[in-house]
């Protein structure tokens, strides 16, 4: 994730695809963590977490295809530079909403924390863990929160770019940090404000609401981009 111009570990041309490839590997950690506990509640929590993560990663990926269609690139630095005139949250408001919802679900934060529901599964896939092992699950969860907040900043809110040109004298790192911190606080606020739905309601919401919205957003964006290209030609 590029923080400021030139400050990125690896400026890959397939940056978005690499993110989804690495995010998919997290499923195995949760699944094997629940299975190796030899506890039925932990196993069921691992199965729930795996199904939820795999499902919502589909919507997360589709919600970003509109941005890829506009910029013609998977490179995150190119995506940030393409937002100098207008942040993508405005033309891609549906993509932003579905990406934010999917981000909460993939990180298993409330209200999408059914894999860890105390009423159903004790503590979910980390029921049998304590001490450092238990703590590492939560470290991973909060790393995911920071990562998703950073991606929202980079992909929809201009990354290190200021909201107005006359504010460009402020260091780019400040804008990236303040935007990311805002979305981290939103994650915490949502956790405290919303109740937990049933697991079947979470899955139904994904496939019956998020999937159609992402497909409509993708088709509409592709049509507009095609019309603009034809009119320019």
C-alpha atoms as a printed R data frame, in Angstrom:
    type eleno elety resid chain resno       x       y       z
1   ATOM     1    CA   UNK     A     1   0.000   0.000   0.000
2   ATOM     2    CA   UNK     A     2   1.630   3.306  -1.058
3   ATOM     3    CA   UNK     A     3   1.666   5.739   1.873
4   ATOM     4    CA   UNK     A     4   3.301   8.737   0.171
5   ATOM     5    CA   UNK     A     5   4.910   9.125  -3.280
6   ATOM     6    CA   UNK     A     6   7.848   6.741  -3.490
7   ATOM     7    CA   UNK     A     7   7.213   5.269  -0.027
8   ATOM     8    CA   UNK     A     8   6.002   1.766  -0.882
9   ATOM     9    CA   UNK     A     9   7.620  -1.608  -0.234
10  ATOM    10    CA   UNK     A    10   6.933  -2.899  -3.758
11  ATOM    11    CA   UNK     A    11   5.210  -0.774  -6.403
12  ATOM    12    CA   UNK     A    12   3.716  -3.719  -8.292
13  ATOM    13    CA   UNK     A    13   1.790  -3.341 -11.530
14  ATOM    14    CA   UNK     A    14  -0.568  -6.010 -10.170
15  ATOM    15    CA   UNK     A    15  -0.809  -4.473  -6.693
16  ATOM    16    CA   UNK     A    16  -4.548  -5.057  -6.262
17  ATOM    17    CA   UNK     A    17  -4.341  -8.652  -7.479
18  ATOM    18    CA   UNK     A    18  -1.431  -9.304  -5.123
19  ATOM    19    CA   UNK     A    19  -3.483  -7.980  -2.204
20  ATOM    20    CA   UNK     A    20  -6.364 -10.350  -2.941
21  ATOM    21    CA   UNK     A    21  -3.979 -13.273  -3.392
22  ATOM    22    CA   UNK     A    22  -2.422 -12.649   0.019
23  ATOM    23    CA   UNK     A    23  -5.796 -11.984   1.658
24  ATOM    24    CA   UNK     A    24  -7.022 -15.357   0.429
25  ATOM    25    CA   UNK     A    25  -4.223 -17.104   2.323
26  ATOM    26    CA   UNK     A    26  -5.603 -15.803   5.633
27  ATOM    27    CA   UNK     A    27  -8.489 -18.240   5.247
28  ATOM    28    CA   UNK     A    28  -6.162 -21.171   5.870
29  ATOM    29    CA   UNK     A    29  -4.884 -19.751   9.167
30  ATOM    30    CA   UNK     A    30  -8.398 -19.383  10.559
31  ATOM    31    CA   UNK     A    31  -9.577 -22.741   9.235
32  ATOM    32    CA   UNK     A    32  -6.610 -24.726  10.535
33  ATOM    33    CA   UNK     A    33  -6.642 -22.772  13.804
34  ATOM    34    CA   UNK     A    34 -10.195 -23.925  14.474
35  ATOM    35    CA   UNK     A    35  -9.644 -27.477  13.239
36  ATOM    36    CA   UNK     A    36  -6.444 -28.101  15.214
37  ATOM    37    CA   UNK     A    37  -8.132 -27.110  18.501
38  ATOM    38    CA   UNK     A    38 -10.033 -30.435  18.571
39  ATOM    39    CA   UNK     A    39 -13.110 -28.542  19.745
40  ATOM    40    CA   UNK     A    40 -16.475 -28.633  17.983
41  ATOM    41    CA   UNK     A    41 -17.186 -24.955  18.664
42  ATOM    42    CA   UNK     A    42 -13.786 -23.906  17.357
43  ATOM    43    CA   UNK     A    43 -14.226 -26.086  14.258
44  ATOM    44    CA   UNK     A    44 -17.662 -24.627  13.537
45  ATOM    45    CA   UNK     A    45 -16.283 -21.121  14.050
46  ATOM    46    CA   UNK     A    46 -13.464 -21.858  11.603
47  ATOM    47    CA   UNK     A    47 -15.932 -23.143   9.003
48  ATOM    48    CA   UNK     A    48 -18.115 -20.054   9.435
49  ATOM    49    CA   UNK     A    49 -15.137 -17.719   9.170
50  ATOM    50    CA   UNK     A    50 -13.867 -19.476   6.033
51  ATOM    51    CA   UNK     A    51 -17.250 -19.353   4.273
52  ATOM    52    CA   UNK     A    52 -17.798 -15.711   5.225
53  ATOM    53    CA   UNK     A    53 -14.328 -14.611   4.144
54  ATOM    54    CA   UNK     A    54 -14.441 -16.429   0.798
55  ATOM    55    CA   UNK     A    55 -17.924 -15.044   0.059
56  ATOM    56    CA   UNK     A    56 -17.206 -11.416   0.886
57  ATOM    57    CA   UNK     A    57 -13.840 -11.400  -0.887
58  ATOM    58    CA   UNK     A    58 -15.836 -11.931  -4.096
59  ATOM    59    CA   UNK     A    59 -17.812  -8.738  -3.482
60  ATOM    60    CA   UNK     A    60 -14.695  -6.901  -2.341
61  ATOM    61    CA   UNK     A    61 -12.952  -7.725  -5.612
62  ATOM    62    CA   UNK     A    62 -15.941  -6.866  -7.804
63  ATOM    63    CA   UNK     A    63 -16.418  -3.533  -6.020
64  ATOM    64    CA   UNK     A    64 -12.944  -2.447  -7.200
65  ATOM    65    CA   UNK     A    65 -13.368  -3.426 -10.839
66  ATOM    66    CA   UNK     A    66 -15.047  -0.100 -11.564
67  ATOM    67    CA   UNK     A    67 -11.881   1.708 -10.430
68  ATOM    68    CA   UNK     A    68  -9.773  -0.608 -12.582
69  ATOM    69    CA   UNK     A    69 -12.031   0.151 -15.560
70  ATOM    70    CA   UNK     A    70 -11.603   3.908 -15.029
71  ATOM    71    CA   UNK     A    71  -7.834   3.904 -14.495
72  ATOM    72    CA   UNK     A    72  -6.910   0.909 -16.658
73  ATOM    73    CA   UNK     A    73  -4.394  -0.199 -14.030
74  ATOM    74    CA   UNK     A    74  -4.034  -2.465 -10.996
75  ATOM    75    CA   UNK     A    75  -1.137  -0.341  -9.719
76  ATOM    76    CA   UNK     A    76  -2.142   1.500  -6.539
77  ATOM    77    CA   UNK     A    77   0.166   4.457  -7.185
78  ATOM    78    CA   UNK     A    78  -1.465   4.962 -10.599
79  ATOM    79    CA   UNK     A    79  -4.891   4.781  -8.940
80  ATOM    80    CA   UNK     A    80  -3.958   7.516  -6.444
81  ATOM    81    CA   UNK     A    81  -2.518   9.756  -9.176
82  ATOM    82    CA   UNK     A    82  -5.721   9.323 -11.203
83  ATOM    83    CA   UNK     A    83  -7.680  10.946  -8.348
84  ATOM    84    CA   UNK     A    84  -6.019  14.380  -8.605
85  ATOM    85    CA   UNK     A    85  -9.126  15.851 -10.200
86  ATOM    86    CA   UNK     A    86 -11.794  13.918  -8.289
87  ATOM    87    CA   UNK     A    87 -11.689  11.262  -5.593
88  ATOM    88    CA   UNK     A    88 -13.184   7.965  -6.727
89  ATOM    89    CA   UNK     A    89 -15.614   7.874  -3.807
90  ATOM    90    CA   UNK     A    90 -17.906  10.201  -5.800
91  ATOM    91    CA   UNK     A    91 -18.236   8.318  -9.119
92  ATOM    92    CA   UNK     A    92 -17.835   4.971  -7.322
93  ATOM    93    CA   UNK     A    93 -20.067   5.478  -4.283
94  ATOM    94    CA   UNK     A    94 -21.666   2.025  -4.697
95  ATOM    95    CA   UNK     A    95 -18.243   0.436  -4.976
96  ATOM    96    CA   UNK     A    96 -17.096   2.258  -1.849
97  ATOM    97    CA   UNK     A    97 -20.105   1.142   0.197
98  ATOM    98    CA   UNK     A    98 -19.800  -2.510  -0.825
99  ATOM    99    CA   UNK     A    99 -16.020  -2.477  -0.301
100 ATOM   100    CA   UNK     A   100 -16.450  -1.029   3.197
101 ATOM   101    CA   UNK     A   101 -19.087  -3.624   4.124
102 ATOM   102    CA   UNK     A   102 -16.995  -6.450   2.688
103 ATOM   103    CA   UNK     A   103 -13.943  -5.133   4.545
104 ATOM   104    CA   UNK     A   104 -15.794  -5.354   7.856
105 ATOM   105    CA   UNK     A   105 -16.948  -8.887   7.024
106 ATOM   106    CA   UNK     A   106 -13.522 -10.134   5.918
107 ATOM   107    CA   UNK     A   107 -11.895  -8.857   9.122
108 ATOM   108    CA   UNK     A   108 -14.697 -10.486  11.180
109 ATOM   109    CA   UNK     A   109 -15.567  -7.269  12.944
110 ATOM   110    CA   UNK     A   110 -18.982  -6.632  14.473
111 ATOM   111    CA   UNK     A   111 -21.698  -6.853  13.191
112 ATOM   112    CA   UNK     A   112 -20.126  -9.527  10.964
113 ATOM   113    CA   UNK     A   113 -18.446 -11.410  13.817
114 ATOM   114    CA   UNK     A   114 -20.738 -14.463  13.759
115 ATOM   115    CA   UNK     A   115 -17.674 -16.802  13.566
116 ATOM   116    CA   UNK     A   116 -16.811 -15.577  17.082
117 ATOM   117    CA   UNK     A   117 -20.366 -15.319  18.464
118 ATOM   118    CA   UNK     A   118 -20.281 -15.884  22.223
119 ATOM   119    CA   UNK     A   119 -23.923 -17.009  22.339
120 ATOM   120    CA   UNK     A   120 -23.414 -19.723  19.701
121 ATOM   121    CA   UNK     A   121 -19.762 -20.746  19.700
122 ATOM   122    CA   UNK     A   122 -18.171 -19.653  23.000
123 ATOM   123    CA   UNK     A   123 -15.308 -17.696  21.358
124 ATOM   124    CA   UNK     A   124 -15.286 -19.213  17.876
125 ATOM   125    CA   UNK     A   125 -12.171 -20.554  16.232
126 ATOM   126    CA   UNK     A   126  -9.868 -19.316  19.037
127 ATOM   127    CA   UNK     A   127 -11.868 -20.901  21.880
128 ATOM   128    CA   UNK     A   128  -9.051 -23.217  22.999
129 ATOM   129    CA   UNK     A   129  -6.244 -20.666  22.695
130 ATOM   130    CA   UNK     A   130  -4.808 -18.516  25.464
131 ATOM   131    CA   UNK     A   131  -1.819 -16.320  26.156
132 ATOM   132    CA   UNK     A   132   0.351 -15.391  23.190
133 ATOM   133    CA   UNK     A   133  -1.496 -17.623  20.708
134 ATOM   134    CA   UNK     A   134  -4.826 -16.036  21.629
135 ATOM   135    CA   UNK     A   135  -3.285 -12.585  21.377
136 ATOM   136    CA   UNK     A   136  -1.912 -13.245  17.894
137 ATOM   137    CA   UNK     A   137  -5.437 -13.806  16.550
138 ATOM   138    CA   UNK     A   138  -6.385 -10.310  17.694
139 ATOM   139    CA   UNK     A   139  -3.150  -8.823  16.392
140 ATOM   140    CA   UNK     A   140  -4.028 -10.284  12.989
141 ATOM   141    CA   UNK     A   141  -7.564  -8.913  13.231
142 ATOM   142    CA   UNK     A   142  -6.426  -5.365  13.965
143 ATOM   143    CA   UNK     A   143  -3.738  -5.525  11.281
144 ATOM   144    CA   UNK     A   144  -6.585  -6.358   8.898
145 ATOM   145    CA   UNK     A   145  -8.544  -3.329  10.137
146 ATOM   146    CA   UNK     A   146  -5.577  -1.016   9.499
147 ATOM   147    CA   UNK     A   147  -4.973  -2.569   6.073
148 ATOM   148    CA   UNK     A   148  -8.598  -2.239   4.946
149 ATOM   149    CA   UNK     A   149  -8.698   1.363   6.209
150 ATOM   150    CA   UNK     A   150  -5.505   2.118   4.266
151 ATOM   151    CA   UNK     A   151  -6.962   0.573   1.115
152 ATOM   152    CA   UNK     A   152 -10.145   2.638   1.426
153 ATOM   153    CA   UNK     A   153  -7.957   5.738   1.723
154 ATOM   154    CA   UNK     A   154  -5.823   4.836  -1.301
155 ATOM   155    CA   UNK     A   155  -8.568   3.556  -3.600
156 ATOM   156    CA   UNK     A   156 -11.463   5.917  -2.865
157 ATOM   157    CA   UNK     A   157 -10.192   8.988  -0.982
158 ATOM   158    CA   UNK     A   158  -7.108  10.026  -2.910
159 ATOM   159    CA   UNK     A   159  -4.461   8.465  -0.686
160 ATOM   160    CA   UNK     A   160  -1.948  11.184   0.186
161 ATOM   161    CA   UNK     A   161  -3.680  13.842  -1.963
162 ATOM   162    CA   UNK     A   162  -5.274  16.832  -0.167
163 ATOM   163    CA   UNK     A   163  -9.009  17.507  -0.616
164 ATOM   164    CA   UNK     A   164  -8.274  20.948  -2.107
165 ATOM   165    CA   UNK     A   165  -5.307  22.184  -4.096
166 ATOM   166    CA   UNK     A   166  -4.527  25.121  -1.797
167 ATOM   167    CA   UNK     A   167  -3.817  22.621   1.024
168 ATOM   168    CA   UNK     A   168  -0.979  20.975  -0.875
169 ATOM   169    CA   UNK     A   169   1.620  22.660   1.378
170 ATOM   170    CA   UNK     A   170   0.687  20.168   4.146
171 ATOM   171    CA   UNK     A   171   2.898  17.026   4.028
172 ATOM   172    CA   UNK     A   172   1.332  14.089   2.143
173 ATOM   173    CA   UNK     A   173   1.843  11.721   5.085
174 ATOM   174    CA   UNK     A   174  -0.521  13.838   7.193
175 ATOM   175    CA   UNK     A   175  -3.391  13.369   4.738
176 ATOM   176    CA   UNK     A   176  -2.834   9.627   4.476
177 ATOM   177    CA   UNK     A   177  -2.621   9.234   8.262
178 ATOM   178    CA   UNK     A   178  -5.686  11.340   9.056
179 ATOM   179    CA   UNK     A   179  -7.855   9.556   6.483
180 ATOM   180    CA   UNK     A   180  -6.734   6.110   7.632
181 ATOM   181    CA   UNK     A   181  -7.271   7.013  11.304
182 ATOM   182    CA   UNK     A   182 -10.789   8.213  10.479
183 ATOM   183    CA   UNK     A   183 -11.756   4.873   8.951
184 ATOM   184    CA   UNK     A   184 -10.189   2.936  11.823
185 ATOM   185    CA   UNK     A   185 -12.422   4.947  14.174
186 ATOM   186    CA   UNK     A   186 -15.402   4.139  11.948
187 ATOM   187    CA   UNK     A   187 -14.620   0.420  12.336
188 ATOM   188    CA   UNK     A   188 -14.668   0.860  16.120
189 ATOM   189    CA   UNK     A   189 -17.863   2.944  16.017
190 ATOM   190    CA   UNK     A   190 -19.696   0.367  13.897
191 ATOM   191    CA   UNK     A   191 -18.658  -2.378  16.323
192 ATOM   192    CA   UNK     A   192 -20.180  -0.446  19.234
193 ATOM   193    CA   UNK     A   193 -23.329   0.755  17.461
194 ATOM   194    CA   UNK     A   194 -24.764  -2.193  15.523
195 ATOM   195    CA   UNK     A   195 -26.196  -5.502  16.795
196 ATOM   196    CA   UNK     A   196 -25.021  -8.877  15.511
197 ATOM   197    CA   UNK     A   197 -27.331 -10.549  12.950
198 ATOM   198    CA   UNK     A   198 -27.674 -14.300  12.537
199 ATOM   199    CA   UNK     A   199 -25.082 -16.070  10.412
200 ATOM   200    CA   UNK     A   200 -27.595 -16.966   7.686
201 ATOM   201    CA   UNK     A   201 -28.642 -13.306   7.488
202 ATOM   202    CA   UNK     A   202 -25.013 -12.276   7.007
203 ATOM   203    CA   UNK     A   203 -24.580 -14.685   4.094
204 ATOM   204    CA   UNK     A   204 -27.947 -13.761   2.550
205 ATOM   205    CA   UNK     A   205 -27.046 -10.068   2.735
206 ATOM   206    CA   UNK     A   206 -23.833 -10.734   0.861
207 ATOM   207    CA   UNK     A   207 -25.224 -12.809  -1.986
208 ATOM   208    CA   UNK     A   208 -28.614 -11.083  -2.349
209 ATOM   209    CA   UNK     A   209 -27.639  -7.453  -1.734
210 ATOM   210    CA   UNK     A   210 -23.892  -6.893  -2.132
211 ATOM   211    CA   UNK     A   211 -23.458  -9.046  -5.248
212 ATOM   212    CA   UNK     A   212 -26.212  -7.335  -7.320
213 ATOM   213    CA   UNK     A   213 -24.974  -3.888  -6.255
214 ATOM   214    CA   UNK     A   214 -21.389  -4.641  -7.286
215 ATOM   215    CA   UNK     A   215 -22.508  -6.068 -10.634
216 ATOM   216    CA   UNK     A   216 -24.718  -3.040 -11.363
217 ATOM   217    CA   UNK     A   217 -21.847  -0.715 -10.442
218 ATOM   218    CA   UNK     A   218 -19.419  -2.617 -12.686
219 ATOM   219    CA   UNK     A   219 -21.765  -2.696 -15.694
220 ATOM   220    CA   UNK     A   220 -22.679   0.995 -15.324
221 ATOM   221    CA   UNK     A   221 -19.035   2.045 -14.971
222 ATOM   222    CA   UNK     A   222 -17.965  -0.043 -17.966
223 ATOM   223    CA   UNK     A   223 -20.765   1.449 -20.085
224 ATOM   224    CA   UNK     A   224 -19.834   5.033 -19.151
225 ATOM   225    CA   UNK     A   225 -16.124   4.425 -19.803
226 ATOM   226    CA   UNK     A   226 -16.931   2.867 -23.185
227 ATOM   227    CA   UNK     A   227 -19.182   5.769 -24.203
228 ATOM   228    CA   UNK     A   228 -16.574   8.331 -23.174
229 ATOM   229    CA   UNK     A   229 -13.870   6.502 -25.129
230 ATOM   230    CA   UNK     A   230 -16.067   6.354 -28.233
231 ATOM   231    CA   UNK     A   231 -16.994  10.035 -27.988
232 ATOM   232    CA   UNK     A   232 -13.331  10.985 -27.560
233 ATOM   233    CA   UNK     A   233 -12.395   8.970 -30.631
